[in-house]
Short mmCIF file of C-alpha atoms in Angstrom, two decimals:
data_model
loop_
_atom_site.label_atom_id
_atom_site.label_comp_id
_atom_site.label_asym_id
_atom_site.label_seq_id
_atom_site.Cartn_x
_atom_site.Cartn_y
_atom_site.Cartn_z
CA UNK A 1 -1.27 13.06 1.94
CA UNK A 2 -2.35 15.09 -1.09
CA UNK A 3 -5.18 14.00 -3.38
CA UNK A 4 -3.50 15.76 -6.32
CA UNK A 5 -1.24 12.77 -6.94
CA UNK A 6 -4.22 10.44 -7.21
CA UNK A 7 -6.65 12.43 -9.32
CA UNK A 8 -8.58 11.41 -12.41
CA UNK A 9 -5.45 11.05 -14.56
CA UNK A 10 -4.19 8.31 -12.20
CA UNK A 11 -7.59 6.77 -11.45
CA UNK A 12 -8.31 6.41 -15.16
CA UNK A 13 -5.45 3.96 -15.62
CA UNK A 14 -5.49 2.35 -12.18
CA UNK A 15 -7.44 -0.69 -13.40
CA UNK A 16 -5.43 -1.08 -16.61
CA UNK A 17 -5.70 -4.82 -17.46
CA UNK A 18 -2.19 -4.75 -18.95
CA UNK A 19 -0.70 -3.70 -15.60
CA UNK A 20 0.84 -6.79 -13.95
CA UNK A 21 -0.54 -5.64 -10.58
CA UNK A 22 -4.06 -6.25 -11.94
CA UNK A 23 -3.41 -9.74 -13.28
CA UNK A 24 -5.77 -12.35 -11.75
CA UNK A 25 -2.81 -14.49 -10.71
CA UNK A 26 -1.47 -11.54 -8.69
CA UNK A 27 -4.77 -10.65 -7.06
CA UNK A 28 -5.94 -14.17 -6.17
CA UNK A 29 -3.25 -14.89 -3.52
CA UNK A 30 -3.94 -11.54 -1.85
CA UNK A 31 -7.67 -12.23 -1.66
CA UNK A 32 -7.08 -15.80 -0.43
CA UNK A 33 -4.80 -14.54 2.35
CA UNK A 34 -7.17 -11.79 3.47
CA UNK A 35 -10.32 -13.90 3.24
CA UNK A 36 -8.68 -16.51 5.46
CA UNK A 37 -7.94 -13.88 8.11
CA UNK A 38 -11.37 -12.26 7.92
CA UNK A 39 -13.20 -15.58 8.30
CA UNK A 40 -16.83 -14.76 9.06
CA UNK A 41 -15.95 -11.22 10.16
CA UNK A 42 -15.79 -7.89 8.34
CA UNK A 43 -12.80 -6.17 6.72
CA UNK A 44 -11.73 -2.54 6.35
CA UNK A 45 -9.34 -1.47 3.61
CA UNK A 46 -7.31 1.69 4.13
CA UNK A 47 -6.67 3.56 0.87
CA UNK A 48 -9.16 1.33 -0.91
CA UNK A 49 -8.57 2.97 -4.29
CA UNK A 50 -10.82 1.65 -7.07
CA UNK A 51 -11.41 -1.64 -5.26
CA UNK A 52 -8.73 -3.76 -6.95
CA UNK A 53 -8.61 -5.98 -3.84
CA UNK A 54 -11.83 -5.04 -2.03
CA UNK A 55 -14.22 -6.00 -4.84
CA UNK A 56 -12.99 -9.60 -5.27
CA UNK A 57 -12.71 -9.94 -1.47
CA UNK A 58 -16.35 -8.92 -1.14
CA UNK A 59 -17.10 -11.46 -3.84
CA UNK A 60 -15.79 -14.10 -1.43
CA UNK A 61 -18.53 -13.16 1.02
CA UNK A 62 -16.45 -10.86 3.26
CA UNK A 63 -18.26 -7.61 4.17
CA UNK A 64 -15.80 -4.89 3.14
CA UNK A 65 -15.72 -1.18 3.90
CA UNK A 66 -13.03 1.30 2.92
CA UNK A 67 -11.44 4.70 3.41
CA UNK A 68 -10.06 6.61 0.42
CA UNK A 69 -8.69 10.14 0.09
CA UNK A 70 -9.12 10.43 -3.69
CA UNK A 71 -12.61 11.31 -4.90
CA UNK A 72 -11.64 10.15 -8.40
CA UNK A 73 -10.77 6.70 -7.06
CA UNK A 74 -13.96 6.57 -5.02
CA UNK A 75 -16.09 7.45 -8.05
CA UNK A 76 -14.67 4.50 -9.96
CA UNK A 77 -15.14 2.14 -7.03
CA UNK A 78 -18.78 3.19 -6.61
CA UNK A 79 -19.40 2.72 -10.33
CA UNK A 80 -18.17 -0.87 -10.03
CA UNK A 81 -20.35 -2.09 -7.19
CA UNK A 82 -22.74 -0.93 -4.47
CA UNK A 83 -21.64 -3.82 -2.24
CA UNK A 84 -18.41 -2.24 -0.98
CA UNK A 85 -19.05 0.82 1.19
CA UNK A 86 -16.32 3.46 1.18
CA UNK A 87 -15.99 6.91 2.68
CA UNK A 88 -13.82 9.85 1.69
CA UNK A 89 -11.10 10.60 4.18
CA UNK A 90 -7.56 10.30 5.42
CA UNK A 91 -6.54 6.83 6.60
CA UNK A 92 -4.66 8.38 9.53
CA UNK A 93 -7.79 9.76 11.19
CA UNK A 94 -11.07 8.97 9.43
CA UNK A 95 -13.37 6.60 11.33
CA UNK A 96 -16.04 4.35 9.89
CA UNK A 97 -18.86 2.75 11.82
CA UNK A 98 -18.32 -0.65 13.40
CA UNK A 99 -15.38 -2.84 14.33
CA UNK A 100 -13.56 -5.26 12.06
CA UNK A 101 -11.87 -8.62 12.18
CA UNK A 102 -9.37 -7.39 9.60
CA UNK A 103 -7.89 -4.03 8.59
CA UNK A 104 -5.46 -4.05 5.66
CA UNK A 105 -3.24 -1.71 3.64
CA UNK A 106 -1.57 -3.04 0.51
CA UNK A 107 0.92 -2.17 -2.23
CA UNK A 108 3.40 0.04 -0.33
CA UNK A 109 0.69 2.56 0.54
CA UNK A 110 1.93 3.08 4.11
CA UNK A 111 4.87 4.88 2.45
CA UNK A 112 2.52 7.46 0.89
CA UNK A 113 2.38 8.89 4.40
CA UNK A 114 5.52 10.97 4.29
CA UNK A 115 6.13 11.54 8.01
CA UNK A 116 6.74 9.10 10.83
CA UNK A 117 3.96 10.76 12.83
CA UNK A 118 1.44 10.10 10.05
CA UNK A 119 2.50 6.47 9.79
CA UNK A 120 2.09 6.02 13.54
CA UNK A 121 -1.34 7.68 13.33
CA UNK A 122 -2.31 5.18 10.62
CA UNK A 123 -1.46 2.28 12.94
CA UNK A 124 -3.47 3.85 15.74
CA UNK A 125 -6.45 4.37 13.46
CA UNK A 126 -6.26 0.78 12.27
CA UNK A 127 -6.09 -0.47 15.87
CA UNK A 128 -9.11 1.64 16.83
CA UNK A 129 -11.17 -0.14 14.16
CA UNK A 130 -10.13 -3.67 15.14
CA UNK A 131 -12.15 -5.97 17.32
CA UNK A 132 -10.17 -7.88 19.99
CA UNK A 133 -8.16 -10.62 18.29
CA UNK A 134 -8.39 -8.83 14.93
CA UNK A 135 -5.44 -8.33 12.59
CA UNK A 136 -3.86 -5.37 10.79
CA UNK A 137 -2.06 -6.42 7.59
CA UNK A 138 0.41 -4.35 5.60
CA UNK A 139 2.17 -5.18 2.33
CA UNK A 140 5.24 -3.02 1.78
CA UNK A 141 8.65 -3.12 0.16
CA UNK A 142 11.88 -3.58 2.08
CA UNK A 143 13.93 -0.40 1.54
CA UNK A 144 16.28 -1.22 -1.31
CA UNK A 145 19.28 0.76 -0.13
CA UNK A 146 21.72 -2.01 -1.02
CA UNK A 147 21.30 -0.93 -4.64
CA UNK A 148 22.51 2.55 -3.73
CA UNK A 149 26.31 2.94 -4.01
CA UNK A 150 28.02 5.44 -1.68
CA UNK A 151 27.49 8.97 -2.90
CA UNK A 152 24.69 8.04 -5.31
CA UNK A 153 21.11 9.17 -4.70
CA UNK A 154 19.21 7.92 -7.78
CA UNK A 155 18.61 4.39 -9.10
CA UNK A 156 16.47 3.34 -12.10
CA UNK A 157 13.54 0.97 -11.63
CA UNK A 158 12.09 1.07 -15.16
CA UNK A 159 13.82 1.67 -18.48
CA UNK A 160 11.82 1.20 -21.68
CA UNK A 161 10.91 2.87 -24.94
CA UNK A 162 7.74 4.39 -23.52
CA UNK A 163 8.43 4.40 -19.79
CA UNK A 164 11.28 5.53 -17.55
CA UNK A 165 11.38 5.39 -13.77
CA UNK A 166 13.93 6.56 -11.21
CA UNK A 167 13.91 6.45 -7.42
CA UNK A 168 15.62 9.39 -5.71
CA UNK A 169 16.65 8.78 -2.10
CA UNK A 170 17.15 11.19 0.78
CA UNK A 171 18.79 8.75 3.18
CA UNK A 172 19.17 11.23 6.03
CA UNK A 173 15.40 11.76 6.17
CA UNK A 174 14.17 8.32 5.01
CA UNK A 175 12.75 10.09 1.98
CA UNK A 176 12.13 8.64 -1.46
CA UNK A 177 10.73 10.30 -4.55
CA UNK A 178 9.70 8.06 -7.44
CA UNK A 179 9.97 9.87 -10.78
CA UNK A 180 7.80 8.41 -13.55
CA UNK A 181 8.11 9.35 -17.21
CA UNK A 182 5.58 8.00 -19.75
CA UNK A 183 5.37 8.64 -23.46
CA UNK A 184 1.75 9.24 -24.46
CA UNK A 185 0.65 10.45 -27.89
CA UNK A 186 4.26 11.18 -28.80
CA UNK A 187 4.91 13.39 -25.78
CA UNK A 188 6.64 12.55 -22.51
CA UNK A 189 4.65 13.15 -19.32
CA UNK A 190 6.27 13.26 -15.90
CA UNK A 191 5.00 12.63 -12.39
CA UNK A 192 6.97 12.59 -9.15
CA UNK A 193 5.55 10.89 -6.05
CA UNK A 194 7.07 11.36 -2.58
CA UNK A 195 7.27 8.51 -0.08
CA UNK A 196 8.73 7.79 3.33
CA UNK A 197 10.32 4.36 3.28
CA UNK A 198 10.07 2.37 6.48
CA UNK A 199 11.88 -0.62 7.93
CA UNK A 200 10.16 -3.76 9.29
CA UNK A 201 11.46 -3.16 12.82
CA UNK A 202 10.17 0.41 12.73
CA UNK A 203 6.73 -0.84 11.72
CA UNK A 204 6.79 -3.24 14.67
CA UNK A 205 7.45 -0.33 17.01
CA UNK A 206 4.61 1.65 15.45
CA UNK A 207 2.35 -1.34 16.03
CA UNK A 208 3.44 -1.52 19.67
CA UNK A 209 2.64 2.16 20.13
CA UNK A 210 -0.85 1.39 18.80
CA UNK A 211 -1.33 -1.55 21.16
CA UNK A 212 -0.75 -4.24 18.54
CA UNK A 213 1.78 -7.08 18.46
CA UNK A 214 3.51 -8.84 15.59
CA UNK A 215 1.91 -12.19 14.76
CA UNK A 216 3.59 -13.12 11.45
CA UNK A 217 5.77 -11.77 8.67
CA UNK A 218 6.04 -13.32 5.23
CA UNK A 219 7.96 -12.57 2.05
CA UNK A 220 4.75 -12.57 0.01
CA UNK A 221 1.05 -13.41 0.05
CA UNK A 222 1.84 -17.10 -0.46
CA UNK A 223 3.22 -17.14 3.11
CA UNK A 224 6.75 -17.86 1.92
CA UNK A 225 9.38 -17.23 4.64
CA UNK A 226 10.68 -13.72 5.12
CA UNK A 227 14.50 -13.68 4.82
CA UNK A 228 17.37 -11.22 4.55
CA UNK A 229 16.97 -11.41 0.75
CA UNK A 230 13.25 -10.60 0.69
CA UNK A 231 12.39 -7.54 -1.38
CA UNK A 232 9.06 -6.95 0.36
CA UNK A 233 7.04 -8.28 3.25
CA UNK A 234 3.46 -9.00 4.22
CA UNK A 235 3.19 -8.45 7.97
CA UNK A 236 0.29 -8.87 10.34
CA UNK A 237 -0.14 -7.51 13.82
CA UNK A 238 -2.96 -8.52 16.14
CA UNK A 239 -4.97 -6.68 18.77
CA UNK A 240 -4.91 -8.51 22.12
#
């Protein structure tokens, strides 16, 4: 996974208070869910970013460590707090000291790993950090292929005066490129981010390969039931 896509230009707006993802009412249920799983144990966040989740989780008394590929993201996290320890590295292979009651990966980030092999390696790395009985939690979208008519490869996800967004699918390879266009200072700026979308059942098989087993799957952090109409899922696998 390249750091170029998550450099200073992205890190600088990652904590934008106007972004709905950063709203307190969005973050609180995530922290509640994770704090309940961690209990009196420690947590490890893969792709910790600027600490959007890790910092409030640590504020709940959970010892939190993290792994992050982007030095720009890490710099902003370290400027926020010395409490959350994070190391630079790839979440598929980098190890941190200790074992954890909880390892988690939020906000579709598993899909930033653009090969099946890398996604499997991420599960194995998570499992290697877990103590027996610990849980690995992933939040990720359900592939939205029902919006894709036959023969069409692109669907819009944002259309506004200052922002346009289009998802381009490569169904044969489970590929997805999100194209983002933003108008800043009168000029349009474009960024394209590649993903590998992944199905819930495929994630369960990855977990099995890593020695984990599915414990629960929810439609959201509020533990609402996962159904055929769910647009995303929060899944947790445990280490026997």
